[in-house]
Amino acid sequence: MDAGAYDYHLPEERIAQWPATLRDRSRLLVMDRRVGSLDHRVFKDLPDFLSAGDLLLLNESRVIPARLFGKKPTGGRAEILLVESAAENPEPAQRNYFGMIRPARAGRPGSIIELEDGWRVVVEERALEEGMHRLRLEGTGRVEDLLAHCGHMPLPPYIRREDTEEDRERYQTVYAKQPGSIAAPTAGLHFTKELLDKIRGMGVCTASVILHVGPGTFRPVRERDLRRHRLHPESYEIPEAASRAVEETRRAGGRIVCVGTTTVRAVEAAAAERSPAGPLCPPGGGRTRLFIHPPYTFQVTDALITNFHLPRSTLLMLVSAFGGREEVLSAYRTAVLQKYAFYSYGDAMLIL
């Protein structure tokens, strides 16, 4: 329960600043919990570790170019990150959002930030969530068109460069469909359509869920005691087809392989709400603050594909709950020594 137990040393040069030249040529560290082994492979070798009858669960949330730059009345620069709609039933014309602003002094209630194309952001109030504000966008046209023309991909702060046109494609999975995330479900970045076709051709089923990634992805755990930390709520949905696929796979004895910590949180959040006589991962959705850390009993996840995560992050804690804290941190130390690339654009890990 001590956040300090999830620290590790990572040299700055191991943080990937750019994606791999080819998605499926990223490295893959395979950790087998049954025998305690580590295997150094390439991501395109993933089919070697899957079997007919397994189910690969994907998060089809799509990253939106939600990062905007504008000017304060003083002429200084301000940065806005639109996190989510502030309406209970958002519509395409919805213009009220919760968002984050830098520098902090630009986020005073009543402040106005001028954007491009005649748009502006009005800060209506500071919300209760840490660093969040209630914002109103004013302008002519659709917010979607503003973001498409003026928005930037919300690369995480440890990528120390501006986003490029390449990021519009590469900071997005090839199967992304439902817009709503402000960070990529990064484990999925390694898949190509050809690799997915090969996996399906083996008799491995695939199904999609949705969890829209929010700012909690970037926030470190500042509380020493993990039980005091609260995650920012994130929206998720389990389609009927995914619920049925989980049920059929478990009944037939196949493995449920979750692609990414976001997929894990979606299915485990759904499982936590199941009725005793209902399906393991019931269809439906909602918002979840589920914080998975040791000790935790996974109800759905049998194997996990994930990237390497930040020290003291909730994502590392989730992976540690699944693979064992000491075992995972030992694997991370090996990955550092073997010069794996870390974080969003970095290499991948498969935990069996």
mmCIF file of C-alpha atoms in Angstrom:
data_model
loop_
_atom_site.group_PDB
_atom_site.id
_atom_site.type_symbol
_atom_site.label_atom_id
_atom_site.label_comp_id
_atom_site.label_asym_id
_atom_site.label_seq_id
_atom_site.Cartn_x
_atom_site.Cartn_y
_atom_site.Cartn_z
ATOM 1 C CA MET A 1 0.000 0.000 0.000
ATOM 2 C CA ASP A 2 3.085 2.267 -0.054
ATOM 3 C CA ALA A 3 3.459 4.292 -3.276
ATOM 4 C CA GLY A 4 7.221 4.309 -2.756
ATOM 5 C CA ALA A 5 7.252 0.555 -3.410
ATOM 6 C CA TYR A 6 6.588 1.273 -7.100
ATOM 7 C CA ASP A 7 9.653 3.395 -7.798
ATOM 8 C CA TYR A 8 12.386 2.414 -10.220
ATOM 9 C CA HIS A 9 15.256 4.211 -11.918
ATOM 10 C CA LEU A 10 14.895 5.032 -15.613
ATOM 11 C CA PRO A 11 17.590 6.909 -17.552
ATOM 12 C CA GLU A 12 16.148 9.818 -19.535
ATOM 13 C CA GLU A 13 17.405 8.373 -22.817
ATOM 14 C CA ARG A 14 15.174 5.302 -22.417
ATOM 15 C CA ILE A 15 12.000 7.403 -22.776
ATOM 16 C CA ALA A 16 10.834 7.043 -26.389
ATOM 17 C CA GLN A 17 10.338 10.390 -28.105
ATOM 18 C CA TRP A 18 9.218 8.926 -31.434
ATOM 19 C CA PRO A 19 7.333 5.781 -32.468
ATOM 20 C CA ALA A 20 9.109 2.768 -33.931
ATOM 21 C CA THR A 21 9.642 2.908 -37.695
ATOM 22 C CA LEU A 22 7.090 0.108 -38.105
ATOM 23 C CA ARG A 23 4.376 -0.525 -35.509
ATOM 24 C CA ASP A 24 4.892 -4.274 -35.120
ATOM 25 C CA ARG A 25 8.695 -4.022 -35.055
ATOM 26 C CA SER A 26 8.673 -2.723 -31.494
ATOM 27 C CA ARG A 27 10.344 -5.039 -29.004
ATOM 28 C CA LEU A 28 8.255 -7.375 -26.849
ATOM 29 C CA LEU A 29 9.314 -8.585 -23.415
ATOM 30 C CA VAL A 30 7.377 -11.769 -22.620
ATOM 31 C CA MET A 31 6.969 -12.550 -18.922
ATOM 32 C CA ASP A 32 5.596 -15.996 -18.089
ATOM 33 C CA ARG A 33 4.297 -16.016 -14.519
ATOM 34 C CA ARG A 34 4.010 -19.801 -14.430
ATOM 35 C CA VAL A 35 7.726 -20.455 -14.781
ATOM 36 C CA GLY A 36 9.149 -17.030 -13.931
ATOM 37 C CA SER A 37 10.824 -16.587 -17.326
ATOM 38 C CA LEU A 38 11.552 -13.581 -19.521
ATOM 39 C CA ASP A 39 11.784 -13.864 -23.300
ATOM 40 C CA HIS A 40 13.041 -11.089 -25.585
ATOM 41 C CA ARG A 41 11.042 -10.947 -28.802
ATOM 42 C CA VAL A 42 9.598 -8.555 -31.386
ATOM 43 C CA PHE A 43 5.918 -7.577 -31.351
ATOM 44 C CA LYS A 44 5.196 -9.290 -34.661
ATOM 45 C CA ASP A 45 6.004 -12.557 -32.794
ATOM 46 C CA LEU A 46 2.868 -12.116 -30.648
ATOM 47 C CA PRO A 47 0.982 -14.916 -32.508
ATOM 48 C CA ASP A 48 3.566 -17.389 -31.111
ATOM 49 C CA PHE A 49 2.005 -16.856 -27.677
ATOM 50 C CA LEU A 50 -1.667 -17.029 -28.678
ATOM 51 C CA SER A 51 -3.821 -20.082 -29.352
ATOM 52 C CA ALA A 52 -7.032 -20.849 -31.203
ATOM 53 C CA GLY A 53 -9.934 -20.192 -28.851
ATOM 54 C CA ASP A 54 -8.261 -17.234 -27.123
ATOM 55 C CA LEU A 55 -10.011 -13.859 -27.098
ATOM 56 C CA LEU A 56 -8.099 -10.642 -27.772
ATOM 57 C CA LEU A 57 -9.909 -7.657 -26.234
ATOM 58 C CA LEU A 58 -9.174 -4.224 -27.765
ATOM 59 C CA ASN A 59 -10.024 -0.699 -26.633
ATOM 60 C CA GLU A 60 -11.370 1.079 -29.720
ATOM 61 C CA SER A 61 -11.407 4.559 -28.162
ATOM 62 C CA ARG A 62 -9.995 7.200 -30.501
ATOM 63 C CA VAL A 63 -7.714 10.044 -29.409
ATOM 64 C CA ILE A 64 -9.067 13.494 -30.219
ATOM 65 C CA PRO A 65 -6.769 16.439 -31.038
ATOM 66 C CA ALA A 66 -7.936 18.108 -27.843
ATOM 67 C CA ARG A 67 -4.926 20.350 -27.206
ATOM 68 C CA LEU A 68 -5.472 23.994 -28.168
ATOM 69 C CA PHE A 69 -3.200 27.037 -28.013
ATOM 70 C CA GLY A 70 -4.432 30.582 -27.581
ATOM 71 C CA LYS A 71 -3.607 34.037 -26.305
ATOM 72 C CA LYS A 72 -4.500 35.679 -23.038
ATOM 73 C CA PRO A 73 -5.678 39.312 -23.050
ATOM 74 C CA THR A 74 -2.133 40.262 -22.037
ATOM 75 C CA GLY A 75 -0.791 38.615 -25.197
ATOM 76 C CA GLY A 76 0.789 35.711 -23.367
ATOM 77 C CA ARG A 77 0.384 32.138 -24.582
ATOM 78 C CA ALA A 78 -2.064 29.718 -22.994
ATOM 79 C CA GLU A 79 -2.629 26.015 -23.532
ATOM 80 C CA ILE A 80 -5.986 24.294 -23.128
ATOM 81 C CA LEU A 81 -6.666 20.564 -22.953
ATOM 82 C CA LEU A 82 -10.331 19.683 -23.449
ATOM 83 C CA VAL A 83 -10.915 16.607 -21.309
ATOM 84 C CA GLU A 84 -14.613 15.830 -21.731
ATOM 85 C CA SER A 85 -18.026 17.320 -22.319
ATOM 86 C CA ALA A 86 -19.591 19.023 -19.323
ATOM 87 C CA ALA A 87 -23.090 18.076 -20.482
ATOM 88 C CA GLU A 88 -24.904 15.018 -19.200
ATOM 89 C CA ASN A 89 -26.142 14.239 -22.721
ATOM 90 C CA PRO A 90 -23.555 15.756 -25.069
ATOM 91 C CA GLU A 91 -24.636 16.556 -28.609
ATOM 92 C CA PRO A 92 -22.513 17.447 -31.661
ATOM 93 C CA ALA A 93 -23.154 21.163 -31.040
ATOM 94 C CA GLN A 94 -22.199 20.928 -27.357
ATOM 95 C CA ARG A 95 -19.698 23.651 -26.364
ATOM 96 C CA ASN A 96 -19.331 23.239 -22.596
ATOM 97 C CA TYR A 97 -16.329 21.215 -21.481
ATOM 98 C CA PHE A 98 -14.208 20.319 -18.526
ATOM 99 C CA GLY A 99 -10.579 21.053 -19.315
ATOM 100 C CA MET A 100 -7.136 21.922 -18.035
ATOM 101 C CA ILE A 101 -5.246 25.169 -18.618
ATOM 102 C CA ARG A 102 -1.596 26.185 -18.516
ATOM 103 C CA PRO A 103 -0.311 28.448 -17.073
ATOM 104 C CA ALA A 104 -2.586 28.086 -14.053
ATOM 105 C CA ARG A 105 -3.145 31.845 -13.716
ATOM 106 C CA ALA A 106 -4.826 31.826 -17.143
ATOM 107 C CA GLY A 107 -7.560 29.663 -15.638
ATOM 108 C CA ARG A 108 -9.133 32.223 -13.325
ATOM 109 C CA PRO A 109 -12.959 32.267 -13.603
ATOM 110 C CA GLY A 110 -13.996 34.901 -16.121
ATOM 111 C CA SER A 111 -10.736 34.699 -18.080
ATOM 112 C CA ILE A 112 -10.948 34.669 -21.868
ATOM 113 C CA ILE A 113 -8.453 32.965 -24.155
ATOM 114 C CA GLU A 114 -8.526 33.798 -27.857
ATOM 115 C CA LEU A 115 -8.084 30.898 -30.276
ATOM 116 C CA GLU A 116 -7.731 30.675 -34.050
ATOM 117 C CA ASP A 117 -10.578 31.011 -36.577
ATOM 118 C CA GLY A 118 -12.441 33.503 -34.408
ATOM 119 C CA TRP A 119 -12.999 31.060 -31.538
ATOM 120 C CA ARG A 120 -12.390 31.765 -27.884
ATOM 121 C CA VAL A 121 -12.502 29.936 -24.565
ATOM 122 C CA VAL A 122 -14.299 31.447 -21.575
ATOM 123 C CA VAL A 123 -13.346 30.054 -18.151
ATOM 124 C CA GLU A 124 -16.629 29.718 -16.289
ATOM 125 C CA GLU A 125 -15.459 28.161 -13.039
ATOM 126 C CA ARG A 126 -12.828 26.037 -11.411
ATOM 127 C CA ALA A 127 -14.190 22.525 -10.949
ATOM 128 C CA LEU A 128 -13.633 20.294 -7.943
ATOM 129 C CA GLU A 129 -11.269 17.876 -9.687
ATOM 130 C CA GLU A 130 -7.594 18.741 -9.393
ATOM 131 C CA GLY A 131 -6.521 21.168 -12.127
ATOM 132 C CA MET A 132 -9.878 21.010 -13.929
ATOM 133 C CA HIS A 133 -12.002 23.957 -15.101
ATOM 134 C CA ARG A 134 -15.443 24.361 -16.584
ATOM 135 C CA LEU A 135 -15.039 25.991 -19.999
ATOM 136 C CA ARG A 136 -17.307 27.427 -22.679
ATOM 137 C CA LEU A 137 -16.190 27.514 -26.312
ATOM 138 C CA GLU A 138 -17.560 30.395 -28.358
ATOM 139 C CA GLY A 139 -17.292 30.608 -32.126
ATOM 140 C CA THR A 140 -18.965 29.901 -35.445
ATOM 141 C CA GLY A 141 -19.240 26.317 -36.648
ATOM 142 C CA ARG A 142 -18.665 22.967 -34.967
ATOM 143 C CA VAL A 143 -16.178 22.236 -32.203
ATOM 144 C CA GLU A 144 -15.146 19.109 -34.144
ATOM 145 C CA ASP A 145 -14.090 21.298 -37.072
ATOM 146 C CA LEU A 146 -12.139 23.600 -34.748
ATOM 147 C CA LEU A 147 -10.240 20.635 -33.307
ATOM 148 C CA ALA A 148 -9.621 19.118 -36.746
ATOM 149 C CA HIS A 149 -8.135 22.385 -38.002
ATOM 150 C CA CYS A 150 -6.487 23.893 -34.914
ATOM 151 C CA GLY A 151 -6.228 21.063 -32.407
ATOM 152 C CA HIS A 152 -3.003 19.239 -31.549
ATOM 153 C CA MET A 153 -2.553 15.631 -30.491
ATOM 154 C CA PRO A 154 -2.252 15.534 -26.673
ATOM 155 C CA LEU A 155 1.147 13.869 -26.440
ATOM 156 C CA PRO A 156 2.138 13.153 -22.816
ATOM 157 C CA PRO A 157 4.473 15.656 -21.131
ATOM 158 C CA TYR A 158 7.456 13.280 -21.091
ATOM 159 C CA ILE A 159 7.563 13.490 -24.908
ATOM 160 C CA ARG A 160 9.587 16.671 -25.076
ATOM 161 C CA ARG A 161 8.701 17.936 -28.522
ATOM 162 C CA GLU A 162 5.767 19.416 -30.395
ATOM 163 C CA ASP A 163 3.352 17.068 -32.117
ATOM 164 C CA THR A 164 3.620 16.536 -35.871
ATOM 165 C CA GLU A 165 1.353 15.318 -38.669
ATOM 166 C CA GLU A 166 2.882 11.866 -38.148
ATOM 167 C CA ASP A 167 1.482 11.808 -34.604
ATOM 168 C CA ARG A 168 -2.065 12.172 -35.946
ATOM 169 C CA GLU A 169 -1.708 8.651 -37.300
ATOM 170 C CA ARG A 170 0.849 7.020 -35.017
ATOM 171 C CA TYR A 171 -0.598 8.207 -31.680
ATOM 172 C CA GLN A 172 -3.718 6.273 -32.649
ATOM 173 C CA THR A 173 -4.429 2.555 -32.891
ATOM 174 C CA VAL A 174 -5.296 1.150 -36.324
ATOM 175 C CA TYR A 175 -8.661 0.007 -34.931
ATOM 176 C CA ALA A 176 -9.630 3.268 -33.156
ATOM 177 C CA LYS A 177 -13.261 4.232 -33.852
ATOM 178 C CA GLN A 178 -14.984 6.050 -30.997
ATOM 179 C CA PRO A 179 -13.584 9.575 -30.332
ATOM 180 C CA GLY A 180 -13.155 10.488 -26.686
ATOM 181 C CA SER A 181 -9.640 9.869 -25.336
ATOM 182 C CA ILE A 182 -7.007 12.471 -24.501
ATOM 183 C CA ALA A 183 -4.286 9.808 -24.417
ATOM 184 C CA ALA A 184 -3.762 6.744 -26.552
ATOM 185 C CA PRO A 185 -4.392 3.230 -25.226
ATOM 186 C CA THR A 186 -0.727 2.674 -25.981
ATOM 187 C CA ALA A 187 -0.496 -1.127 -25.893
ATOM 188 C CA GLY A 188 -2.606 -1.135 -29.049
ATOM 189 C CA LEU A 189 -0.207 1.111 -30.965
ATOM 190 C CA HIS A 190 1.913 -1.924 -31.902
ATOM 191 C CA PHE A 191 -0.794 -3.680 -33.902
ATOM 192 C CA THR A 192 -1.097 -3.494 -37.676
ATOM 193 C CA LYS A 193 -4.127 -4.582 -39.666
ATOM 194 C CA GLU A 194 -2.013 -7.373 -41.162
ATOM 195 C CA LEU A 195 -1.000 -8.650 -37.721
ATOM 196 C CA LEU A 196 -4.616 -8.635 -36.552
ATOM 197 C CA ASP A 197 -5.655 -10.528 -39.677
ATOM 198 C CA LYS A 198 -2.971 -13.145 -39.009
ATOM 199 C CA ILE A 199 -4.124 -13.525 -35.399
ATOM 200 C CA ARG A 200 -7.762 -13.933 -36.443
ATOM 201 C CA GLY A 201 -6.685 -16.442 -39.088
ATOM 202 C CA MET A 202 -5.252 -18.610 -36.281
ATOM 203 C CA GLY A 203 -8.683 -18.957 -34.710
ATOM 204 C CA VAL A 204 -8.160 -16.233 -32.114
ATOM 205 C CA CYS A 205 -11.292 -14.125 -31.680
ATOM 206 C CA THR A 206 -11.195 -10.356 -31.231
ATOM 207 C CA ALA A 207 -13.744 -8.060 -29.608
ATOM 208 C CA SER A 208 -13.780 -4.367 -28.752
ATOM 209 C CA VAL A 209 -14.654 -2.422 -25.633
ATOM 210 C CA ILE A 210 -14.373 1.301 -24.986
ATOM 211 C CA LEU A 211 -12.664 3.234 -22.221
ATOM 212 C CA HIS A 212 -12.006 6.899 -22.923
ATOM 213 C CA VAL A 213 -8.639 7.727 -21.380
ATOM 214 C CA GLY A 214 -8.608 10.799 -19.153
ATOM 215 C CA PRO A 215 -5.984 12.898 -17.323
ATOM 216 C CA GLY A 216 -5.544 10.316 -14.572
ATOM 217 C CA THR A 217 -3.165 8.557 -16.977
ATOM 218 C CA PHE A 218 -0.591 11.312 -16.442
ATOM 219 C CA ARG A 219 -1.110 12.040 -12.778
ATOM 220 C CA PRO A 220 1.367 10.510 -10.349
ATOM 221 C CA VAL A 221 0.160 9.027 -7.086
ATOM 222 C CA ARG A 222 1.018 11.741 -4.581
ATOM 223 C CA GLU A 223 -0.504 10.021 -1.576
ATOM 224 C CA ARG A 224 1.899 7.757 0.261
ATOM 225 C CA ASP A 225 -0.929 5.373 1.137
ATOM 226 C CA LEU A 226 -2.512 4.015 -2.062
ATOM 227 C CA ARG A 227 -5.879 3.751 -0.340
ATOM 228 C CA ARG A 228 -6.059 7.557 -0.246
ATOM 229 C CA HIS A 229 -5.562 8.054 -3.975
ATOM 230 C CA ARG A 230 -8.614 8.641 -6.187
ATOM 231 C CA LEU A 231 -8.579 8.240 -9.948
ATOM 232 C CA HIS A 232 -10.239 10.714 -12.286
ATOM 233 C CA PRO A 233 -13.464 9.038 -13.505
ATOM 234 C CA GLU A 234 -13.385 7.648 -17.049
ATOM 235 C CA SER A 235 -16.262 6.579 -19.289
ATOM 236 C CA TYR A 236 -16.409 2.968 -20.467
ATOM 237 C CA GLU A 237 -18.727 0.739 -22.452
ATOM 238 C CA ILE A 238 -18.960 -3.018 -22.875
ATOM 239 C CA PRO A 239 -20.852 -3.825 -26.102
ATOM 240 C CA GLU A 240 -23.127 -6.854 -26.175
ATOM 241 C CA ALA A 241 -20.778 -8.628 -28.622
ATOM 242 C CA ALA A 242 -17.797 -8.233 -26.282
ATOM 243 C CA SER A 243 -19.783 -9.448 -23.271
ATOM 244 C CA ARG A 244 -20.915 -12.498 -25.225
ATOM 245 C CA ALA A 245 -17.379 -13.202 -26.493
ATOM 246 C CA VAL A 246 -15.993 -13.127 -22.932
ATOM 247 C CA GLU A 247 -18.693 -15.528 -21.769
ATOM 248 C CA GLU A 248 -18.143 -17.965 -24.650
ATOM 249 C CA THR A 249 -14.340 -17.883 -24.329
ATOM 250 C CA ARG A 250 -14.382 -18.557 -20.608
ATOM 251 C CA ARG A 251 -16.920 -21.348 -21.036
ATOM 252 C CA ALA A 252 -14.788 -22.997 -23.764
ATOM 253 C CA GLY A 253 -11.590 -22.756 -21.708
ATOM 254 C CA GLY A 254 -9.852 -20.104 -23.822
ATOM 255 C CA ARG A 255 -7.830 -17.210 -22.438
ATOM 256 C CA ILE A 256 -9.013 -13.606 -22.321
ATOM 257 C CA VAL A 257 -6.068 -11.463 -23.410
ATOM 258 C CA CYS A 258 -6.515 -7.771 -22.639
ATOM 259 C CA VAL A 259 -4.680 -5.282 -24.826
ATOM 260 C CA GLY A 260 -3.730 -2.514 -22.441
ATOM 261 C CA THR A 261 -4.499 -1.405 -18.920
ATOM 262 C CA THR A 262 -7.490 0.595 -20.186
ATOM 263 C CA THR A 263 -9.108 -2.576 -21.505
ATOM 264 C CA VAL A 264 -8.437 -4.269 -18.170
ATOM 265 C CA ARG A 265 -10.095 -1.440 -16.266
ATOM 266 C CA ALA A 266 -13.143 -1.508 -18.543
ATOM 267 C CA VAL A 267 -13.811 -5.252 -18.206
ATOM 268 C CA GLU A 268 -12.897 -5.460 -14.534
ATOM 269 C CA ALA A 269 -15.116 -2.455 -13.758
ATOM 270 C CA ALA A 270 -17.989 -4.177 -15.541
ATOM 271 C CA ALA A 271 -17.285 -7.459 -13.739
ATOM 272 C CA ALA A 272 -17.357 -5.675 -10.395
ATOM 273 C CA GLU A 273 -20.947 -4.592 -11.139
ATOM 274 C CA ARG A 274 -22.206 -8.007 -12.286
ATOM 275 C CA SER A 275 -25.115 -9.747 -10.668
ATOM 276 C CA PRO A 276 -24.490 -13.245 -9.253
ATOM 277 C CA ALA A 277 -26.496 -14.918 -12.013
ATOM 278 C CA GLY A 278 -25.427 -12.553 -14.794
ATOM 279 C CA PRO A 279 -22.621 -12.740 -17.361
ATOM 280 C CA LEU A 280 -19.020 -12.371 -16.199
ATOM 281 C CA CYS A 281 -18.592 -9.063 -18.031
ATOM 282 C CA PRO A 282 -22.105 -7.630 -18.428
ATOM 283 C CA PRO A 283 -22.901 -5.309 -21.340
ATOM 284 C CA GLY A 284 -23.469 -1.640 -20.631
ATOM 285 C CA GLY A 285 -21.298 1.146 -19.389
ATOM 286 C CA GLY A 286 -20.835 4.073 -17.113
ATOM 287 C CA ARG A 287 -18.010 5.885 -15.398
ATOM 288 C CA THR A 288 -15.373 4.212 -13.302
ATOM 289 C CA ARG A 289 -12.766 5.239 -10.743
ATOM 290 C CA LEU A 290 -11.567 1.657 -10.367
ATOM 291 C CA PHE A 291 -7.985 1.777 -9.044
ATOM 292 C CA ILE A 292 -6.363 -1.627 -9.406
ATOM 293 C CA HIS A 293 -3.330 -2.233 -7.217
ATOM 294 C CA PRO A 294 -1.989 -5.170 -5.188
ATOM 295 C CA PRO A 295 -3.700 -7.134 -3.794
ATOM 296 C CA TYR A 296 -6.433 -7.549 -6.405
ATOM 297 C CA THR A 297 -8.363 -10.537 -7.737
ATOM 298 C CA PHE A 298 -8.871 -10.292 -11.498
ATOM 299 C CA GLN A 299 -12.200 -11.691 -12.654
ATOM 300 C CA VAL A 300 -11.823 -11.415 -16.439
ATOM 301 C CA THR A 301 -8.179 -10.870 -17.416
ATOM 302 C CA ASP A 302 -6.063 -13.978 -18.097
ATOM 303 C CA ALA A 303 -3.166 -12.347 -19.984
ATOM 304 C CA LEU A 304 -2.098 -8.754 -20.520
ATOM 305 C CA ILE A 305 -0.339 -6.837 -23.299
ATOM 306 C CA THR A 306 0.961 -3.507 -22.026
ATOM 307 C CA ASN A 307 3.666 -0.883 -22.434
ATOM 308 C CA PHE A 308 6.243 0.080 -19.791
ATOM 309 C CA HIS A 309 4.824 2.632 -17.367
ATOM 310 C CA LEU A 310 6.005 5.523 -15.215
ATOM 311 C CA PRO A 311 7.260 5.031 -11.653
ATOM 312 C CA ARG A 312 4.553 5.511 -9.014
ATOM 313 C CA SER A 313 1.845 5.500 -11.696
ATOM 314 C CA THR A 314 -1.522 3.820 -11.309
ATOM 315 C CA LEU A 315 -0.753 1.901 -14.515
ATOM 316 C CA LEU A 316 2.395 0.348 -13.042
ATOM 317 C CA MET A 317 0.389 -0.552 -9.956
ATOM 318 C CA LEU A 318 -2.241 -2.297 -12.084
ATOM 319 C CA VAL A 319 0.445 -4.262 -13.945
ATOM 320 C CA SER A 320 2.041 -5.156 -10.590
ATOM 321 C CA ALA A 321 -1.296 -6.431 -9.311
ATOM 322 C CA PHE A 322 -1.473 -8.733 -12.324
ATOM 323 C CA GLY A 323 2.145 -9.868 -12.623
ATOM 324 C CA GLY A 324 3.392 -9.455 -9.055
ATOM 325 C CA ARG A 325 5.141 -6.303 -7.832
ATOM 326 C CA GLU A 326 8.609 -7.781 -7.334
ATOM 327 C CA GLU A 327 8.428 -9.772 -10.563
ATOM 328 C CA VAL A 328 7.297 -6.785 -12.622
ATOM 329 C CA LEU A 329 9.900 -4.424 -11.173
ATOM 330 C CA SER A 330 12.576 -7.066 -11.794
ATOM 331 C CA ALA A 331 11.410 -7.305 -15.422
ATOM 332 C CA TYR A 332 11.568 -3.505 -15.680
ATOM 333 C CA ARG A 333 15.156 -3.514 -14.423
ATOM 334 C CA THR A 334 15.992 -6.096 -17.081
ATOM 335 C CA ALA A 335 14.272 -3.968 -19.733
ATOM 336 C CA VAL A 336 16.364 -0.953 -18.709
ATOM 337 C CA LEU A 337 19.581 -2.966 -18.944
ATOM 338 C CA GLN A 338 18.517 -4.370 -22.327
ATOM 339 C CA LYS A 339 17.775 -0.847 -23.575
ATOM 340 C CA TYR A 340 14.062 -1.234 -24.196
ATOM 341 C CA ALA A 341 12.178 1.961 -25.058
ATOM 342 C CA PHE A 342 9.724 3.102 -22.363
ATOM 343 C CA TYR A 343 6.319 4.787 -22.107
ATOM 344 C CA SER A 344 3.752 5.698 -24.773
ATOM 345 C CA TYR A 345 5.873 5.339 -27.912
ATOM 346 C CA GLY A 346 8.043 2.662 -26.329
ATOM 347 C CA ASP A 347 8.189 -1.104 -26.480
ATOM 348 C CA ALA A 348 5.669 -3.633 -25.175
ATOM 349 C CA MET A 349 5.356 -6.345 -22.566
ATOM 350 C CA LEU A 350 3.253 -9.514 -22.590
ATOM 351 C CA ILE A 351 2.385 -11.050 -19.237
ATOM 352 C CA LEU A 352 1.118 -14.614 -19.400
#
